[in-house]
CSV table of C-alpha atoms and ligand atoms in Angstrom, one decimal:
chain,number,residue,atom,x,y,z
A,6,MET,CA,16.5,-21.5,-7.9
A,7,PRO,CA,13.4,-20.8,-4.7
A,8,TYR,CA,10.4,-19.3,-5.3
A,9,ALA,CA,8.7,-16.8,-3.4
A,10,HIS,CA,4.9,-17.1,-2.8
A,11,ILE,CA,2.2,-14.9,-0.7
A,12,THR,CA,1.4,-16.7,2.4
A,13,GLY,CA,-0.1,-14.9,4.6
A,14,TRP,CA,-2.2,-11.2,4.6
A,15,GLY,CA,-3.8,-8.5,6.8
A,16,MET,CA,-5.3,-5.4,6.4
A,17,ALA,CA,-6.1,-2.1,8.7
A,18,VAL,CA,-8.1,0.8,8.1
A,19,PRO,CA,-8.8,3.9,10.9
A,20,GLU,CA,-12.2,3.6,12.5
A,21,LYS,CA,-13.5,6.6,11.4
A,22,VAL,CA,-15.4,7.7,8.4
A,23,LEU,CA,-16.2,10.1,6.0
A,24,THR,CA,-18.9,9.9,3.1
A,25,ASN,CA,-18.7,11.8,0.1
A,26,ASP,CA,-22.0,13.6,2.4
A,27,ASP,CA,-20.0,14.4,5.0
A,28,LEU,CA,-17.5,16.6,1.8
A,29,SER,CA,-20.7,17.9,1.0
A,30,ARG,CA,-21.3,20.0,4.6
A,31,MET,CA,-17.5,20.9,4.5
A,32,ILE,CA,-16.6,22.3,0.8
A,33,ASP,CA,-19.0,22.4,-2.4
A,34,THR,CA,-19.4,19.2,-3.8
A,35,ASN,CA,-22.0,16.1,-3.7
A,36,ASP,CA,-22.5,12.8,-3.8
A,37,GLU,CA,-23.7,12.4,-7.4
A,38,TRP,CA,-20.9,13.4,-8.9
A,39,ILE,CA,-18.5,12.3,-6.9
A,40,ARG,CA,-20.6,9.0,-7.1
A,41,ASP,CA,-20.8,9.7,-11.7
A,42,HIS,CA,-17.4,10.6,-11.7
A,43,THR,CA,-14.7,8.3,-9.3
A,44,GLY,CA,-17.2,5.0,-7.8
A,45,ILE,CA,-16.2,7.0,-4.7
A,46,ARG,CA,-18.8,7.4,-1.4
A,47,GLU,CA,-16.9,7.1,2.2
A,48,ARG,CA,-13.2,7.1,3.2
A,49,HIS,CA,-11.6,5.8,6.7
A,50,VAL,CA,-9.4,9.1,8.0
A,51,ALA,CA,-6.5,8.6,10.4
A,52,CYS,CA,-7.1,10.8,13.5
A,53,GLU,CA,-4.9,12.3,16.0
A,54,ASN,CA,-2.8,8.8,17.3
A,55,GLU,CA,-3.2,7.2,14.3
A,56,PHE,CA,0.6,7.6,11.7
A,57,PRO,CA,1.3,4.9,9.2
A,58,SER,CA,3.5,2.4,11.3
A,59,THR,CA,0.1,1.8,13.9
A,60,LEU,CA,-1.7,0.3,10.8
A,61,ALA,CA,1.0,-1.4,9.3
A,62,VAL,CA,1.8,-3.1,12.2
A,63,ALA,CA,-2.0,-3.9,13.1
A,64,ALA,CA,-2.2,-5.2,9.6
A,65,ALA,CA,1.5,-7.4,10.1
A,66,VAL,CA,0.0,-9.3,12.8
A,67,LYS,CA,-2.0,-10.3,10.8
A,68,ALA,CA,-0.6,-11.0,7.5
A,69,LEU,CA,2.3,-13.8,10.6
A,70,GLN,CA,-0.3,-15.2,11.9
A,71,VAL,CA,-1.8,-16.6,8.6
A,72,ALA,CA,1.4,-17.5,7.7
A,73,ASN,CA,2.3,-18.9,11.0
A,74,LEU,CA,5.6,-16.5,11.6
A,75,LYS,CA,6.9,-15.3,14.4
A,76,PRO,CA,8.8,-11.7,13.8
A,77,THR,CA,11.7,-12.8,14.5
A,78,ASP,CA,11.3,-14.8,11.4
A,79,ILE,CA,11.7,-11.9,8.9
A,80,ASP,CA,14.5,-10.7,7.5
A,81,LEU,CA,13.5,-8.4,5.5
A,82,ILE,CA,10.6,-5.6,5.5
A,83,ILE,CA,10.2,-3.4,3.1
A,84,CYS,CA,7.3,-0.7,3.8
A,85,SER,CA,5.8,1.2,0.3
A,86,THR,CA,4.6,4.2,1.1
A,87,SER,CA,4.4,8.2,0.6
A,88,SER,CA,3.2,9.5,3.0
A,89,PRO,CA,5.7,8.6,6.1
A,90,GLU,CA,6.2,9.4,9.3
A,91,HIS,CA,9.6,11.5,8.2
A,92,ILE,CA,11.7,11.9,5.6
A,93,PHE,CA,14.6,9.7,7.8
A,94,PRO,CA,14.8,6.9,9.6
A,95,ALA,CA,12.1,5.3,7.5
A,96,THR,CA,8.7,3.9,8.5
A,97,ALA,CA,9.6,-0.3,8.0
A,98,CYS,CA,12.2,1.2,10.6
A,99,LEU,CA,9.6,2.0,13.4
A,100,ILE,CA,7.8,-1.0,11.9
A,101,GLN,CA,10.2,-3.3,12.9
A,102,ASP,CA,10.7,-1.8,16.1
A,103,GLN,CA,7.1,-2.0,17.5
A,104,LEU,CA,6.9,-5.3,16.0
A,105,GLY,CA,10.1,-6.9,17.5
A,106,ALA,CA,11.1,-8.1,14.1
A,107,SER,CA,15.1,-7.8,16.1
A,108,ARG,CA,16.5,-10.0,13.2
A,109,ALA,CA,14.9,-8.6,10.2
A,110,GLY,CA,16.6,-5.6,7.7
A,111,ALA,CA,13.6,-3.5,7.1
A,112,PHE,CA,13.6,0.0,4.4
A,113,ASP,CA,11.5,2.1,2.1
A,114,LEU,CA,10.6,2.2,-1.2
A,115,SER,CA,8.9,5.8,-2.9
A,116,ALA,CA,6.7,4.8,-6.0
A,117,ALA,CA,4.1,6.0,-4.7
A,118,CYS,CA,0.5,4.6,-5.2
A,119,THR,CA,2.7,1.6,-7.5
A,120,GLY,CA,4.9,1.2,-4.6
A,121,PHE,CA,3.4,-1.8,-3.5
A,122,ILE,CA,3.5,-3.9,-6.8
A,123,PHE,CA,8.4,-2.2,-6.4
A,124,ALA,CA,7.8,-3.9,-3.7
A,125,MET,CA,7.2,-7.5,-3.7
A,126,ASN,CA,8.3,-8.1,-6.4
A,127,MET,CA,12.5,-6.6,-5.4
A,128,ALA,CA,11.2,-9.2,-1.7
A,129,ALA,CA,10.1,-11.7,-4.5
A,130,GLN,CA,13.6,-11.1,-6.2
A,131,SER,CA,14.9,-11.2,-3.0
A,132,ILE,CA,14.1,-14.7,-2.6
A,133,ARG,CA,14.4,-16.0,-5.3
A,134,SER,CA,18.8,-15.3,-5.6
A,135,GLY,CA,18.9,-16.8,-2.3
A,136,SER,CA,19.8,-13.7,0.2
A,137,ILE,CA,16.3,-14.3,1.9
A,138,LYS,CA,13.6,-16.4,3.2
A,139,ASN,CA,11.1,-14.5,4.3
A,140,ALA,CA,9.8,-10.6,3.4
A,141,LEU,CA,7.3,-8.0,4.7
A,142,VAL,CA,6.2,-6.6,2.1
A,143,ILE,CA,3.3,-3.6,3.7
A,144,GLY,CA,2.1,-0.6,2.0
A,145,ALA,CA,0.5,1.4,4.5
A,146,GLU,CA,-1.1,5.1,4.5
A,147,THR,CA,-2.3,8.5,6.5
A,148,LEU,CA,-2.9,10.8,2.6
A,149,THR,CA,-4.9,12.1,4.1
A,150,ARG,CA,-2.5,14.4,6.6
A,151,PHE,CA,-1.8,16.4,3.1
A,152,VAL,CA,-4.9,16.6,2.3
A,153,ASP,CA,-6.0,20.1,1.3
A,154,TRP,CA,-9.9,20.2,2.6
A,155,ASN,CA,-11.0,23.2,1.1
A,156,ASP,CA,-9.0,21.9,-2.6
A,157,ARG,CA,-12.9,20.0,-3.8
A,158,ASN,CA,-10.3,18.1,-6.8
A,159,THR,CA,-8.1,15.8,-4.6
A,160,CYS,CA,-9.5,15.4,-0.8
A,161,ILE,CA,-12.9,14.0,-2.5
A,162,LEU,CA,-10.4,10.9,-3.5
A,163,PHE,CA,-8.3,10.0,-0.8
A,164,GLY,CA,-7.9,7.7,2.1
A,165,ASP,CA,-5.8,6.3,4.6
A,166,GLY,CA,-4.4,2.2,5.1
A,167,ALA,CA,-2.2,-0.3,5.6
A,168,GLY,CA,-1.8,-3.6,3.8
A,169,ALA,CA,0.6,-6.8,4.4
A,170,PHE,CA,2.4,-9.9,2.4
A,171,VAL,CA,4.0,-12.2,4.7
A,172,LEU,CA,6.3,-13.3,1.0
A,173,GLN,CA,8.3,-16.8,1.0
A,174,ALA,CA,10.9,-19.0,-0.2
A,175,SER,CA,9.3,-22.7,-0.8
A,176,ASP,CA,11.0,-25.0,-3.7
A,177,GLN,CA,7.7,-26.4,-5.1
A,178,PRO,CA,6.7,-24.2,-7.8
A,179,GLY,CA,4.2,-21.0,-7.5
A,180,GLY,CA,3.9,-17.6,-5.6
A,181,VAL,CA,5.6,-15.1,-7.7
A,182,LEU,CA,5.5,-15.8,-11.3
A,183,SER,CA,6.7,-11.8,-13.9
A,184,ALA,CA,6.6,-7.8,-12.9
A,185,VAL,CA,6.9,-5.0,-15.4
A,186,MET,CA,7.4,-1.9,-13.7
A,187,HIS,CA,7.8,1.3,-15.8
A,188,SER,CA,8.8,5.3,-15.1
A,189,ASP,CA,8.4,8.2,-16.3
A,190,GLY,CA,9.7,11.7,-14.2
A,191,SER,CA,8.9,13.8,-17.1
A,192,GLY,CA,5.7,13.6,-15.6
A,193,GLY,CA,6.4,14.7,-11.6
A,194,ASP,CA,4.4,17.5,-11.5
A,195,SER,CA,1.0,16.8,-13.1
A,196,LEU,CA,1.1,14.6,-8.6
A,197,SER,CA,3.3,16.3,-7.0
A,198,LEU,CA,3.8,17.5,-2.7
A,199,PRO,CA,6.3,20.0,-4.4
A,200,ALA,CA,7.5,21.1,-1.0
A,201,GLY,CA,8.5,20.0,2.5
A,202,GLY,CA,11.8,17.4,0.5
A,203,SER,CA,15.7,19.6,0.5
A,204,ARG,CA,14.1,21.4,-2.2
A,205,LEU,CA,11.8,23.5,-0.7
A,206,PRO,CA,12.6,22.8,2.7
A,207,ALA,CA,9.1,24.0,4.9
A,208,ASN,CA,8.9,27.6,5.6
A,209,GLU,CA,6.5,30.1,6.6
A,210,ALA,CA,5.6,31.0,2.3
A,211,THR,CA,5.7,26.7,1.0
A,212,VAL,CA,2.6,26.6,4.4
A,213,HIS,CA,1.3,29.3,3.0
A,214,GLU,CA,1.6,28.5,-1.0
A,215,GLY,CA,0.1,25.2,0.1
A,216,LYS,CA,2.5,23.3,-1.7
A,217,HIS,CA,3.2,21.1,1.2
A,218,TYR,CA,-0.7,18.9,-0.6
A,219,ILE,CA,-0.8,17.7,-2.4
A,220,HIS,CA,-0.7,19.2,-6.2
A,221,MET,CA,-2.5,17.3,-9.0
A,222,ASP,CA,-3.5,17.8,-12.8
A,223,GLY,CA,-6.5,15.0,-12.5
A,224,ARG,CA,-7.2,15.3,-16.8
A,225,ALA,CA,-3.7,14.6,-17.2
A,226,VAL,CA,-3.6,11.4,-14.6
A,227,PHE,CA,-6.3,10.5,-16.2
A,228,ARG,CA,-5.4,10.4,-19.4
A,229,PHE,CA,-2.3,7.9,-18.1
A,230,ALA,CA,-3.7,5.8,-16.4
A,231,THR,CA,-6.7,4.7,-18.8
A,232,ARG,CA,-3.5,4.8,-21.7
A,233,VAL,CA,-1.4,2.3,-19.3
A,234,MET,CA,-2.9,0.5,-16.7
A,235,GLY,CA,-4.1,-2.5,-19.7
A,236,HIS,CA,-0.8,-2.4,-20.9
A,237,ALA,CA,0.8,-3.1,-18.1
A,238,ALA,CA,-1.1,-6.2,-17.4
A,239,LYS,CA,-0.4,-7.2,-20.7
A,240,GLU,CA,3.0,-7.0,-19.7
A,241,ALA,CA,3.4,-9.3,-16.9
A,242,LEU,CA,0.9,-12.1,-18.3
A,243,GLU,CA,2.7,-12.9,-21.2
A,244,LEU,CA,6.1,-12.4,-18.8
A,245,ALA,CA,4.8,-14.9,-16.8
A,246,GLY,CA,3.3,-16.9,-19.6
A,247,LEU,CA,-0.2,-16.4,-19.4
A,248,THR,CA,-3.4,-14.7,-21.3
A,249,THR,CA,-6.2,-13.3,-19.9
A,250,ASP,CA,-8.2,-16.5,-19.7
A,251,ASP,CA,-6.2,-18.3,-18.0
A,252,VAL,CA,-5.7,-15.6,-14.7
A,253,GLN,CA,-9.6,-15.3,-11.9
A,254,TRP,CA,-8.7,-12.4,-11.1
A,255,ILE,CA,-7.0,-8.4,-11.8
A,256,ILE,CA,-6.3,-6.6,-9.0
A,257,PRO,CA,-6.1,-2.9,-9.8
A,258,HIS,CA,-5.5,0.1,-7.9
A,259,GLN,CA,-8.1,1.5,-6.3
A,260,ALA,CA,-8.4,5.5,-7.3
A,261,ASN,CA,-11.3,5.6,-9.8
A,262,TYR,CA,-13.9,3.2,-11.2
A,263,ARG,CA,-13.9,4.5,-14.3
A,264,ILE,CA,-10.1,4.4,-14.9
A,265,ILE,CA,-10.9,0.0,-14.1
A,266,GLU,CA,-13.6,0.2,-16.6
A,267,THR,CA,-11.2,1.5,-19.7
A,268,ALA,CA,-8.7,-1.4,-18.2
A,269,ALA,CA,-11.7,-3.9,-18.3
A,270,LYS,CA,-11.9,-2.8,-21.7
A,271,TYR,CA,-8.1,-3.0,-23.2
A,272,LEU,CA,-8.2,-6.4,-22.0
A,273,LYS,CA,-11.4,-7.4,-23.5
A,274,LEU,CA,-12.8,-8.2,-19.9
A,275,PRO,CA,-15.4,-8.0,-18.0
A,276,LEU,CA,-15.6,-5.8,-14.1
A,277,ASP,CA,-16.4,-8.4,-12.2
A,278,ARG,CA,-13.3,-10.3,-12.9
A,279,PHE,CA,-11.7,-7.3,-10.9
A,280,VAL,CA,-11.5,-6.8,-7.7
A,281,ILE,CA,-13.1,-3.1,-6.8
A,282,ASN,CA,-13.7,-1.9,-3.1
A,283,VAL,CA,-12.8,2.0,-4.8
A,284,ASP,CA,-16.6,2.7,-2.9
A,285,ARG,CA,-15.4,1.8,0.8
A,286,TYR,CA,-11.5,3.5,1.4
A,287,GLY,CA,-11.4,6.0,-1.4
A,288,ASN,CA,-7.7,6.1,-3.4
A,289,THR,CA,-5.3,4.2,0.2
A,290,SER,CA,-2.7,4.6,-2.6
A,291,THR,CA,0.2,1.8,-1.8
A,292,ALA,CA,-2.3,0.9,-0.1
A,293,SER,CA,-4.5,-0.6,-1.5
A,294,ILE,CA,-4.0,-3.3,-3.9
A,295,PRO,CA,-3.2,-5.6,-0.5
A,296,ILE,CA,-6.9,-4.4,0.9
A,297,ALA,CA,-8.5,-5.2,-1.9
A,298,THR,CA,-6.3,-8.8,-1.8
A,299,VAL,CA,-7.3,-9.2,1.9
A,300,GLU,CA,-11.4,-8.6,1.3
A,301,ALA,CA,-11.4,-11.0,-2.0
A,302,ILE,CA,-10.0,-13.5,0.7
A,303,GLU,CA,-12.2,-12.9,3.2
A,304,LYS,CA,-14.9,-12.7,1.0
A,305,GLY,CA,-13.8,-16.7,-0.2
A,306,LEU,CA,-13.6,-14.5,-3.9
A,307,ILE,CA,-9.4,-16.0,-3.5
A,308,LYS,CA,-8.6,-19.2,-3.8
A,309,ASN,CA,-5.5,-21.4,-3.9
A,310,GLY,CA,-5.0,-22.1,-8.0
A,311,ASP,CA,-6.3,-18.8,-8.6
A,312,LYS,CA,-3.8,-16.6,-11.2
A,313,ILE,CA,-4.2,-13.8,-10.6
A,314,VAL,CA,-2.4,-10.3,-11.9
A,315,PHE,CA,-2.0,-7.2,-10.0
A,316,VAL,CA,-1.4,-3.6,-10.9
A,317,GLY,CA,-1.3,0.0,-10.2
A,318,PHE,CA,0.3,3.8,-11.1
A,319,GLY,CA,1.4,6.4,-9.6
A,320,ALA,CA,2.8,9.1,-9.0
A,321,GLY,CA,6.8,9.2,-10.1
A,322,LEU,CA,5.1,8.8,-13.2
A,323,THR,CA,5.4,5.3,-12.4
A,324,TRP,CA,3.5,1.9,-13.3
A,325,GLY,CA,4.4,-2.0,-13.2
A,326,ALA,CA,2.3,-5.2,-13.0
A,327,LEU,CA,2.9,-8.8,-11.0
A,328,ALA,CA,1.7,-11.8,-11.9
A,329,ALA,CA,1.5,-14.3,-9.1
A,330,ASP,CA,-0.5,-18.3,-8.5
A,331,TRP,CA,-1.9,-18.3,-5.3
A,332,THR,CA,-1.0,-20.5,-3.4
A,333,GLY,CA,-1.9,-19.8,0.7
A,334,PRO,CA,-0.2,-21.0,3.5
A,335,LEU,CA,3.0,-23.0,3.7
A,336,PRO,CA,2.4,-26.3,5.3
A,337,THR,CA,3.5,-26.2,9.2
A,338,GLU,CA,2.6,-27.8,12.4
A,339,ARG,CA,3.5,-25.3,14.3
A,340,ARG,CA,0.7,-22.6,15.4
A,341,VAL,CA,1.9,-18.8,16.4
A,342,HIS,CA,0.4,-15.6,18.3
A,343,PRO,CA,2.8,-12.4,16.6
A,344,GLU,CA,0.8,-10.4,18.2
A,345,SER,CA,2.1,-12.2,21.9
A,346,TYR,CA,5.5,-11.2,21.1
A,347,ARG,CA,4.5,-7.4,20.4
A,348,THR,CA,4.9,-6.9,24.5
A,349,TRP,CA,8.3,-8.9,24.4
A,350,ALA,CA,8.9,-6.1,21.4
A,351,ARG,CA,7.9,-3.2,23.9
A,352,VAL,CA,10.3,-4.2,26.3
A,353,ARG,CA,13.0,-4.8,24.8
A,354,SER,CA,12.9,-1.7,22.1
A,355,TRP,CA,12.5,0.6,25.7
A,356,LEU,CA,16.4,-1.8,27.7
A,357,ARG,CA,17.8,-1.0,24.4
A,358,ARG,CA,17.4,2.8,24.1
A,359,LEU,CA,18.2,2.7,28.2
A,360,ALA,CA,21.4,0.9,26.8
A,361,ARG,CA,22.2,3.4,24.6
A,362,LEU,CA,21.4,5.9,27.2
A,363,ILE,CA,24.2,4.4,30.4
A,364,GLU,CA,26.5,3.8,27.0
A,365,GLY,CA,25.6,7.7,26.3
A,366,LEU,CA,26.6,8.2,30.1
A,367,ILE,CA,29.6,6.5,30.3
A,368,TRP,CA,31.3,8.1,27.7
A,369,GLY,CA,30.0,11.2,28.2
A,370,ARG,CA,32.6,11.1,31.2
A,371,GLU,CA,35.1,9.0,30.1
A,372,SER,CA,35.8,12.3,27.0
B,407,COA,N1,-18.3,18.3,-6.8
B,407,COA,C1,-17.8,18.8,-7.2
B,407,COA,N2,-17.5,19.4,-8.4
B,407,COA,C2,-16.1,19.2,-9.4
B,407,COA,C3,-15.4,18.7,-7.8
B,407,COA,C4,-15.7,18.2,-7.2
B,407,COA,N3,-15.2,17.5,-5.4
B,407,COA,N4,-14.4,18.4,-8.3
B,407,COA,C5,-14.2,19.3,-9.6
B,407,COA,N5,-15.6,20.0,-9.7
B,407,COA,C6,-16.0,20.4,-11.3
B,407,COA,C7,-14.5,21.5,-11.8
B,407,COA,O1,-14.7,22.4,-10.8
B,407,COA,C8,-14.9,21.1,-13.8
B,407,COA,O2,-15.9,22.4,-13.3
B,407,COA,P1,-16.0,23.1,-15.2
B,407,COA,O3,-15.6,22.0,-15.8
B,407,COA,O4,-17.4,24.4,-14.6
B,407,COA,O5,-14.6,23.9,-14.4
B,407,COA,C9,-16.0,19.2,-13.5
B,407,COA,O6,-16.3,19.7,-11.8
B,407,COA,C10,-14.9,19.5,-14.6
B,407,COA,O7,-13.8,18.7,-13.6
B,407,COA,P2,-12.6,18.2,-14.3
B,407,COA,O8,-11.5,17.8,-13.7
B,407,COA,O9,-12.9,18.2,-15.8
B,407,COA,O10,-14.0,15.7,-14.0
B,407,COA,P3,-13.7,14.6,-13.9
B,407,COA,O11,-13.9,13.9,-14.6
B,407,COA,O12,-12.3,15.0,-14.5
B,407,COA,O13,-12.4,14.5,-13.0
B,407,COA,C11,-11.2,13.2,-10.8
B,407,COA,C12,-11.9,14.1,-11.8
B,407,COA,C13,-10.2,14.1,-10.0
B,407,COA,C14,-12.3,12.7,-10.4
B,407,COA,C15,-10.5,12.6,-12.7
B,407,COA,O14,-9.7,13.1,-13.5
B,407,COA,C16,-9.1,11.6,-11.7
B,407,COA,O15,-10.8,10.5,-11.5
B,407,COA,N6,-8.7,11.7,-11.6
B,407,COA,C17,-7.7,10.9,-11.6
B,407,COA,C18,-7.1,11.4,-10.1
B,407,COA,C19,-6.3,9.9,-9.7
B,407,COA,O16,-6.5,8.4,-9.9
B,407,COA,N7,-5.5,10.5,-9.2
B,407,COA,C20,-4.8,9.3,-8.2
B,407,COA,C21,-3.7,8.8,-9.5
B,407,COA,S1,-3.0,7.7,-8.2
């Protein structure tokens, strides 16, 4: 059975930064309160022409470059997101088109902030089963578009960004070792976006009542997160036959510094074994784990052979963890430049649109 290695990685965040001081000029809050209660100092916010797909493509091109793969080498794209560009088509399909990954099947996965872990597990299982060789797993969000900037309980928390991993089949042992996935739908009300779906389609009343914004019972989510995070990490470790002594890095979902502290206490690990960057990005939901990983790699913290545990929680409620043996890119002679394929991707995409138009005209004349 092939192993599923993590062989490429990339991240992208919007340029615009919103600091706590900026927020204090918009609502009744202050830098000290936000830092004390969350650990967040600033977050990146998408501007008008930035979307989950554009951030995702920027992250994916970097990931493909690290893995030395062309977009057409990819068999599967899973985009985990809670801020999809449309209910349908899937954001993953927009990414597939913009990237020129013409051979890939693409779909979105919705498991809120835990989504990246669920998506990694799905991609790894597809590789392990032998049905695919190369997968692109992306976490991409512009959740600030769903934030009520008058609600100080939520608007201070979220930021935008995307992170991408390439997963590849290899006969060499390593890569994804184990994963656990959990859900408890009875807690769905504690973090939700009530309107805009088929139960409550958006209309004048829902907009007037602010039901198209994120609604959250912060204390309930905090209690849930501190209860499950450490435990999930331990479960994934046990499944992989590892203990905390074997692990170099825990990479947690970046929601709140205090939640990460509680997980560290539960696991009896010092905080310096946790990758933490919530101070500079806020909660980027499903993008937070790959963004934290890419930063840690770029700082030289993660080395080949390191054992890593990714752990997350989020709306749903959902939570989970995944243990991996970090092996880096697979050895290869070839050097590819995925960015250069994007011009062709654009041309091919327009040609396909044109072909559909002509097809429509011919059918219209014949019928
Ligand atoms: N600035 C200043 N004061 C604020 C504030 C803000 N941004 N937000 C809330 N407050 C006030 C409250 O109104 C409350 O005042 P009161 O005591 O006069 O009523 C007080 O601060 C304490 O509020 P509380 O909600 O108990 O604070 P908290 O310590 O629980 O922190 C969160 C609030 C949201 C930071 C915290 O509950 C949390 O992080 N929860 C998890 C959220 C999360 O991670 N969501 C995403 C999951 S993926």
